[in-house]
């Protein structure tokens, strides 16, 4: 059975009786006037359909023992296809996606009203206002029909079912993530090897985008961050507009998306290819902390355990560097470390770079990691150039080191171990 069919079957099993689950594809997004962003499919819709067109809707129906899958897609249209590209159309979707009931999207309103008759619940993206208004309209019309036995009285969150399923990656998904990481590795190594002095950050960003596409990844998983010097201390620096200067570090957070699956890698490297002694001090302490946290990853451990240890290690690093003084536990209790390490240790990664999987169970208890989870480990220290409480030699240094980790049956596998991060390896790889 194809994987999408298998996933739909699993979801149908979990839906309550006499219910409908409605999933909308992404829609093409406008940049300005009539130009559009590159299309990116909705992750949940893709997870259950494998279909990569916009303006489509997938419906799963469960009535007692009877289960049905219905899909609405854009119909073939010669004139529209001449402008915007080929569409699969109803017939091809029926064949290619092994879905029996496929209709033109033009029939959505009428058919959806029928589908919702005599159902007790509708699952959809409950927290999307536009979807909520649309489903509300459909169900209101169903409710007006007094000859029906039931109308949907419950609106339920489809994402609760879907995101729990997305948490454990299958072998096929892990293979795609590995492929994405492999392409990203080529781009990071390329960046290490080329001359960077006096070029613009956006030029280095372009090198990444070129390498991604050259090796078969059409899109990046998020906007590439190329942050020279003190720009690294802006966590989501994406303007990439400054010139890279000799003596500075560059924080590069860049990962491609391959066949819808993300990679998310940060390396911090010297513009000139050589770390200064002060940069080495900070870098080595963060790298040691990152290795220790990665070593902790195994089934049963929680993100909060990893974060607690990361804070201890980074706080103690900051004492060593003379940035903080006092006892680690006191400093952490007073959140003194958060000024310099303000984010969390990592996140799930998959179809979305920040994969939309649950961190807590239905009782609000944190979920421990389990086999098949993919997460990032990304400690960092951000030492602003204008912060006079930091020893002068460390001001303006911002460093993050990020790898992608798979939780295995009895431990973990660092999927991005091949991307150089030891000082000696980065220096050896860089242009002299
Ligand atoms: N690239 C985004 C992040 O590291 O979470
Ligand atoms: Mn990340
Ligand atoms: Mn990242």
XYZ file of C-alpha atoms and ligand atoms in Angstrom:
439
model
C 0.000 0.000 0.000
C 1.361 3.453 -0.758
C 2.488 5.451 2.281
C -0.155 8.152 1.906
C -2.942 5.577 1.730
C -1.481 3.870 4.791
C -1.422 7.185 6.684
C -5.024 7.980 5.709
C -6.021 4.558 7.015
C -4.298 5.258 10.345
C -6.008 8.644 10.648
C -9.427 7.178 9.805
C -8.926 4.607 12.552
C -8.351 7.386 15.090
C -11.297 9.565 14.040
C -14.470 9.275 16.044
C -17.490 7.603 14.500
C -19.692 9.584 12.128
C -17.105 12.249 11.520
C -15.385 14.039 8.662
C -11.802 15.331 8.448
C -11.182 18.170 6.003
C -7.697 19.228 4.941
C -6.961 22.131 2.628
C -3.891 22.408 0.409
C -1.784 25.561 0.574
C -2.818 28.359 -1.765
C -0.434 30.302 -3.991
C 0.749 33.379 -2.033
C 1.108 36.843 -3.506
C 4.308 38.829 -3.069
C 2.848 42.007 -4.560
C 0.158 42.734 -7.130
C 0.229 39.617 -9.334
C 3.629 38.071 -8.602
C 3.791 35.018 -6.373
C 6.126 33.316 -3.921
C 7.388 29.866 -4.949
C 4.622 27.420 -4.044
C 5.093 25.304 -0.897
C 2.459 22.659 -0.135
C 0.774 22.545 3.272
C 2.699 19.984 5.324
C -0.311 18.132 6.764
C -2.078 18.005 3.415
C 1.092 16.614 1.807
C 1.569 14.081 4.612
C -1.794 12.503 3.792
C -1.941 13.006 0.021
C 1.540 13.377 -1.485
C -0.151 15.904 -3.816
C 1.718 19.051 -4.695
C -0.843 21.395 -6.299
C -2.662 24.333 -4.760
C -6.431 24.808 -4.511
C -7.192 21.211 -3.494
C -9.070 19.650 -0.569
C -8.807 16.176 0.950
C -11.735 14.764 2.919
C -11.745 11.623 5.066
C -15.168 10.286 5.982
C -15.988 7.768 8.682
C -19.566 6.518 9.048
C -19.635 3.488 11.280
C -17.585 0.809 9.552
C -17.698 2.658 6.242
C -14.658 4.764 5.433
C -14.254 6.935 2.359
C -11.635 9.308 1.000
C -12.670 12.172 -1.286
C -10.387 14.637 -3.011
C -11.176 17.910 -4.774
C -8.619 19.241 -7.270
C -8.318 21.883 -9.935
C -9.800 20.543 -13.174
C -7.797 20.462 -16.381
C -7.998 23.845 -18.114
C -5.985 24.389 -21.285
C -5.899 28.172 -21.057
C -4.934 28.297 -17.349
C -2.327 25.558 -17.849
C -0.808 27.591 -20.669
C -0.076 30.353 -18.136
C 0.620 28.576 -14.876
C 1.698 25.042 -15.776
C 0.234 21.564 -16.035
C -2.410 20.365 -13.623
C -2.964 16.692 -12.855
C -6.758 16.973 -13.154
C -9.451 14.666 -11.811
C -8.629 11.531 -13.829
C -4.899 11.476 -13.165
C -5.364 12.140 -9.454
C -7.751 9.180 -9.276
C -5.099 6.947 -10.824
C -1.933 8.326 -9.294
C -3.116 8.855 -5.720
C -5.279 5.717 -5.459
C -8.255 7.821 -4.394
C -11.551 6.600 -5.862
C -13.683 9.686 -5.362
C -12.086 12.714 -6.999
C -14.014 15.828 -8.074
C -13.372 19.273 -9.439
C -12.741 21.870 -6.731
C -15.679 23.764 -8.220
C -17.991 21.175 -6.645
C -16.520 21.591 -3.157
C -19.288 23.641 -1.471
C -22.119 21.492 -2.758
C -20.430 18.127 -2.075
C -19.057 19.119 1.304
C -22.543 20.015 2.528
C -23.739 16.540 1.537
C -20.710 14.898 3.147
C -21.379 16.706 6.432
C -24.996 15.559 6.598
C -25.700 13.098 9.409
C -22.201 13.474 10.833
C -21.511 14.329 14.431
C -18.091 15.972 14.205
C -15.812 17.783 11.777
C -12.024 17.777 12.126
C -10.110 20.576 10.424
C -7.450 23.188 11.147
C -9.519 24.618 13.985
C -7.213 27.532 14.749
C -7.136 28.903 11.217
C -9.695 31.721 11.169
C -10.450 31.496 7.431
C -10.998 27.745 7.599
C -13.143 28.152 10.699
C -15.397 30.659 8.936
C -15.678 28.447 5.851
C -16.495 25.241 7.776
C -18.892 27.207 9.958
C -20.784 28.297 6.816
C -20.905 24.764 5.415
C -22.099 23.255 8.693
C -24.654 26.058 9.246
C -26.290 25.141 5.952
C -26.371 21.477 6.990
C -27.916 22.447 10.326
C -30.727 24.318 8.546
C -31.913 21.076 6.955
C -34.418 19.801 9.546
C -34.997 16.477 7.812
C -31.537 15.220 8.860
C -30.943 13.031 11.872
C -27.630 14.716 12.819
C -25.549 17.717 11.973
C -21.941 18.164 13.191
C -22.105 19.580 16.697
C -18.373 19.260 17.392
C -15.523 21.057 15.700
C -12.301 19.155 16.428
C -8.630 19.893 15.750
C -7.374 17.689 12.894
C -3.823 18.632 13.834
C -3.970 16.766 17.115
C -4.190 13.471 15.237
C -1.851 14.417 12.405
C 0.926 16.034 14.409
C 1.141 13.137 16.836
C 1.620 10.817 13.834
C 4.254 13.077 12.302
C 6.426 12.834 15.433
C 7.937 9.420 14.658
C 9.637 9.356 11.286
C 9.482 6.289 9.051
C 12.571 4.848 7.334
C 11.521 6.598 4.105
C 11.216 9.962 5.869
C 14.605 9.502 7.554
C 16.144 8.750 4.161
C 14.774 12.047 2.780
C 16.069 13.986 5.800
C 19.494 12.368 5.308
C 19.455 13.388 1.662
C 18.577 16.991 2.628
C 21.428 17.005 5.169
C 23.840 15.602 2.610
C 23.103 18.464 0.199
C 23.333 20.981 3.037
C 26.717 19.481 3.969
C 28.018 20.208 0.466
C 26.878 23.822 0.772
C 28.453 24.383 4.216
C 31.742 22.820 3.112
C 31.685 24.925 -0.043
C 31.189 28.042 2.110
C 34.111 27.037 4.330
C 36.382 26.615 1.330
C 35.776 29.837 -0.617
C 37.128 33.357 -0.111
C 34.752 35.335 2.075
C 36.671 38.467 3.011
C 34.987 41.669 1.787
C 32.027 39.948 0.105
C 28.451 40.708 1.113
C 26.568 38.351 3.400
C 23.939 37.973 0.663
C 26.622 36.782 -1.763
C 27.438 33.931 0.591
C 23.692 33.286 0.958
C 23.547 32.999 -2.851
C 26.346 30.379 -2.758
C 24.165 28.280 -0.441
C 21.095 28.653 -2.622
C 23.128 27.744 -5.696
C 24.573 24.629 -4.031
C 21.122 23.531 -2.833
C 19.641 23.790 -6.321
C 22.714 22.352 -8.036
C 22.379 19.218 -5.941
C 18.648 18.780 -6.428
C 17.032 20.670 -3.554
C 14.662 23.178 -5.111
C 13.927 25.181 -1.970
C 15.542 26.030 1.331
C 13.848 24.867 4.513
C 13.930 28.437 5.915
C 15.516 31.739 5.024
C 19.290 31.384 5.197
C 20.988 33.376 7.945
C 24.447 34.675 7.059
C 25.465 36.867 9.971
C 28.944 38.388 10.055
C 30.424 39.636 13.332
C 27.930 41.268 15.665
C 25.005 40.501 13.311
C 25.134 36.973 14.755
C 23.713 38.454 17.943
C 20.392 39.075 16.205
C 18.854 35.612 16.438
C 16.696 35.835 13.327
C 19.057 37.966 11.243
C 17.975 37.413 7.642
C 18.663 40.742 5.945
C 22.175 39.440 5.083
C 23.088 42.887 3.815
C 26.512 43.680 5.312
C 30.064 43.103 4.162
C 32.050 40.246 5.767
C 35.202 41.575 7.377
C 38.503 39.910 8.106
C 38.852 38.857 11.730
C 35.115 38.327 12.215
C 33.173 35.120 12.556
C 30.189 34.287 10.333
C 27.233 32.468 11.815
C 25.587 30.554 8.976
C 22.260 28.888 9.721
C 21.264 27.260 6.449
C 19.474 24.087 5.400
C 17.777 22.898 2.251
C 14.499 21.099 1.875
C 14.614 17.897 -0.150
C 11.383 16.365 -1.420
C 9.527 18.311 1.319
C 11.879 17.290 4.166
C 14.063 19.802 6.008
C 17.618 20.023 7.236
C 18.683 22.689 9.741
C 22.397 23.242 10.264
C 24.354 26.077 11.847
C 28.089 26.464 11.569
C 30.082 29.443 12.797
C 33.284 29.932 10.854
C 35.966 32.631 10.528
C 35.846 34.974 7.522
C 39.599 34.606 7.117
C 39.709 30.850 7.771
C 41.503 31.244 11.116
C 39.878 31.623 14.538
C 41.371 34.280 16.840
C 42.328 33.090 20.370
C 39.240 34.840 21.845
C 36.935 33.257 19.255
C 38.519 29.866 19.996
C 37.810 30.287 23.732
C 34.087 30.817 23.190
C 33.732 28.336 20.312
C 35.420 25.446 22.156
C 33.196 25.818 25.209
C 30.012 25.827 23.085
C 31.216 22.866 21.036
C 31.990 20.881 24.206
C 28.517 21.706 25.555
C 26.883 20.701 22.258
C 28.688 17.349 22.232
C 27.669 16.633 25.811
C 24.007 17.439 25.097
C 23.990 15.312 21.944
C 25.427 12.414 23.977
C 22.382 12.636 26.282
C 19.854 12.070 23.459
C 18.078 8.728 23.770
C 14.519 7.435 24.189
C 13.002 8.548 27.498
C 14.861 11.851 27.836
C 12.915 15.105 27.525
C 13.664 18.407 25.807
C 13.537 20.045 29.251
C 16.302 17.703 30.547
C 18.461 18.711 27.592
C 17.713 22.400 28.118
C 18.475 22.233 31.852
C 21.878 20.675 31.154
C 22.574 23.110 28.298
C 21.911 26.048 30.627
C 24.266 24.587 33.246
C 27.033 23.981 30.731
C 26.708 27.362 29.042
C 26.431 29.169 32.360
C 29.591 27.507 33.563
C 31.235 28.431 30.229
C 30.264 32.056 30.826
C 31.847 31.949 34.292
C 35.039 30.583 32.714
C 34.978 33.409 30.163
C 34.398 36.038 32.871
C 31.004 37.048 31.476
C 29.094 35.939 34.576
C 30.281 35.425 38.112
C 28.803 33.450 40.961
C 27.380 29.962 41.321
C 25.785 28.205 38.350
C 22.576 27.295 40.220
C 22.136 30.853 41.575
C 22.746 32.404 38.177
C 20.254 30.057 36.495
C 17.637 30.624 39.206
C 17.923 34.354 38.517
C 17.854 33.739 34.716
C 21.172 35.575 34.363
C 22.225 33.201 31.554
C 19.188 33.999 29.410
C 20.607 37.309 28.256
C 23.351 35.390 26.437
C 21.587 32.067 25.753
C 17.980 33.149 25.188
C 16.577 30.250 23.142
C 15.839 26.588 23.652
C 18.229 23.741 22.964
C 16.374 22.472 19.908
C 13.159 21.464 18.226
C 11.610 18.668 16.201
C 12.514 18.633 12.512
C 10.765 16.924 9.592
C 8.420 18.153 6.869
C 8.596 21.491 8.666
C 11.927 22.756 9.898
C 10.249 23.424 13.240
C 8.214 20.278 12.846
C 4.679 20.678 14.102
C 4.697 17.765 16.553
C 3.434 17.781 20.140
C 5.789 18.563 23.020
C 3.131 17.661 25.623
C 0.477 14.989 25.962
C -3.254 15.646 26.421
C -2.724 16.116 30.169
C -0.078 18.773 29.625
C 2.767 16.426 30.604
C 5.964 16.750 28.597
C 6.492 13.881 26.155
C 9.799 12.022 26.416
C 11.737 11.463 23.197
C 11.176 8.144 21.468
C 12.696 6.165 18.614
C 12.114 7.805 15.244
C 12.040 11.397 16.504
C 14.368 13.829 14.700
C 15.448 16.935 16.606
C 18.059 19.668 16.465
C 20.650 20.392 19.151
C 21.759 23.997 18.844
C 23.395 25.714 21.816
C 24.757 29.211 21.310
C 26.132 32.276 23.059
C 25.395 35.794 21.867
C 27.787 38.451 23.164
C 26.679 41.864 21.967
C 29.353 44.328 20.903
C 27.863 47.077 23.084
C 27.535 45.013 26.266
C 30.200 46.446 28.565
C 29.661 43.740 31.182
C 31.375 41.289 28.804
C 35.222 41.193 28.695
C 36.214 43.361 25.755
C 37.870 40.615 23.731
C 34.612 38.645 23.573
C 32.292 41.512 22.606
C 30.753 41.150 19.162
C 31.085 37.358 19.110
C 27.931 35.332 18.371
C 28.228 31.563 17.995
C 25.712 28.772 17.485
C 26.501 25.177 16.512
C 23.532 23.122 15.306
C 23.206 19.478 14.283
C 20.261 17.234 13.357
C 19.855 14.145 15.554
C 17.799 10.985 15.098
C 16.610 9.171 18.211
C 17.341 5.464 17.787
C 16.168 2.424 19.764
C 18.836 2.789 22.415
C 20.477 6.126 21.778
C 20.862 8.487 18.876
C 22.521 9.044 15.538
C 23.964 12.438 14.663
C 22.760 12.720 11.070
C 24.956 15.754 10.376
C 28.145 14.442 11.983
C 29.841 14.732 8.564
C 29.599 18.535 8.532
C 32.855 19.847 9.929
C 32.711 21.634 13.270
C 36.074 21.007 14.978
C 38.249 24.141 14.923
C 41.151 22.309 13.293
C 38.903 20.802 10.602
C 37.242 24.128 9.755
C 40.651 25.815 9.579
C 42.097 23.024 7.453
C 39.149 23.236 5.072
C 39.272 26.992 4.710
C 41.198 28.937 2.142
C 44.631 29.838 3.484
N 16.990 27.681 11.441
C 16.057 27.904 12.468
C 16.421 27.234 13.705
O 17.575 26.895 13.920
O 15.591 26.921 14.510
Mn 17.016 24.851 14.465
Mn 18.911 26.572 12.350
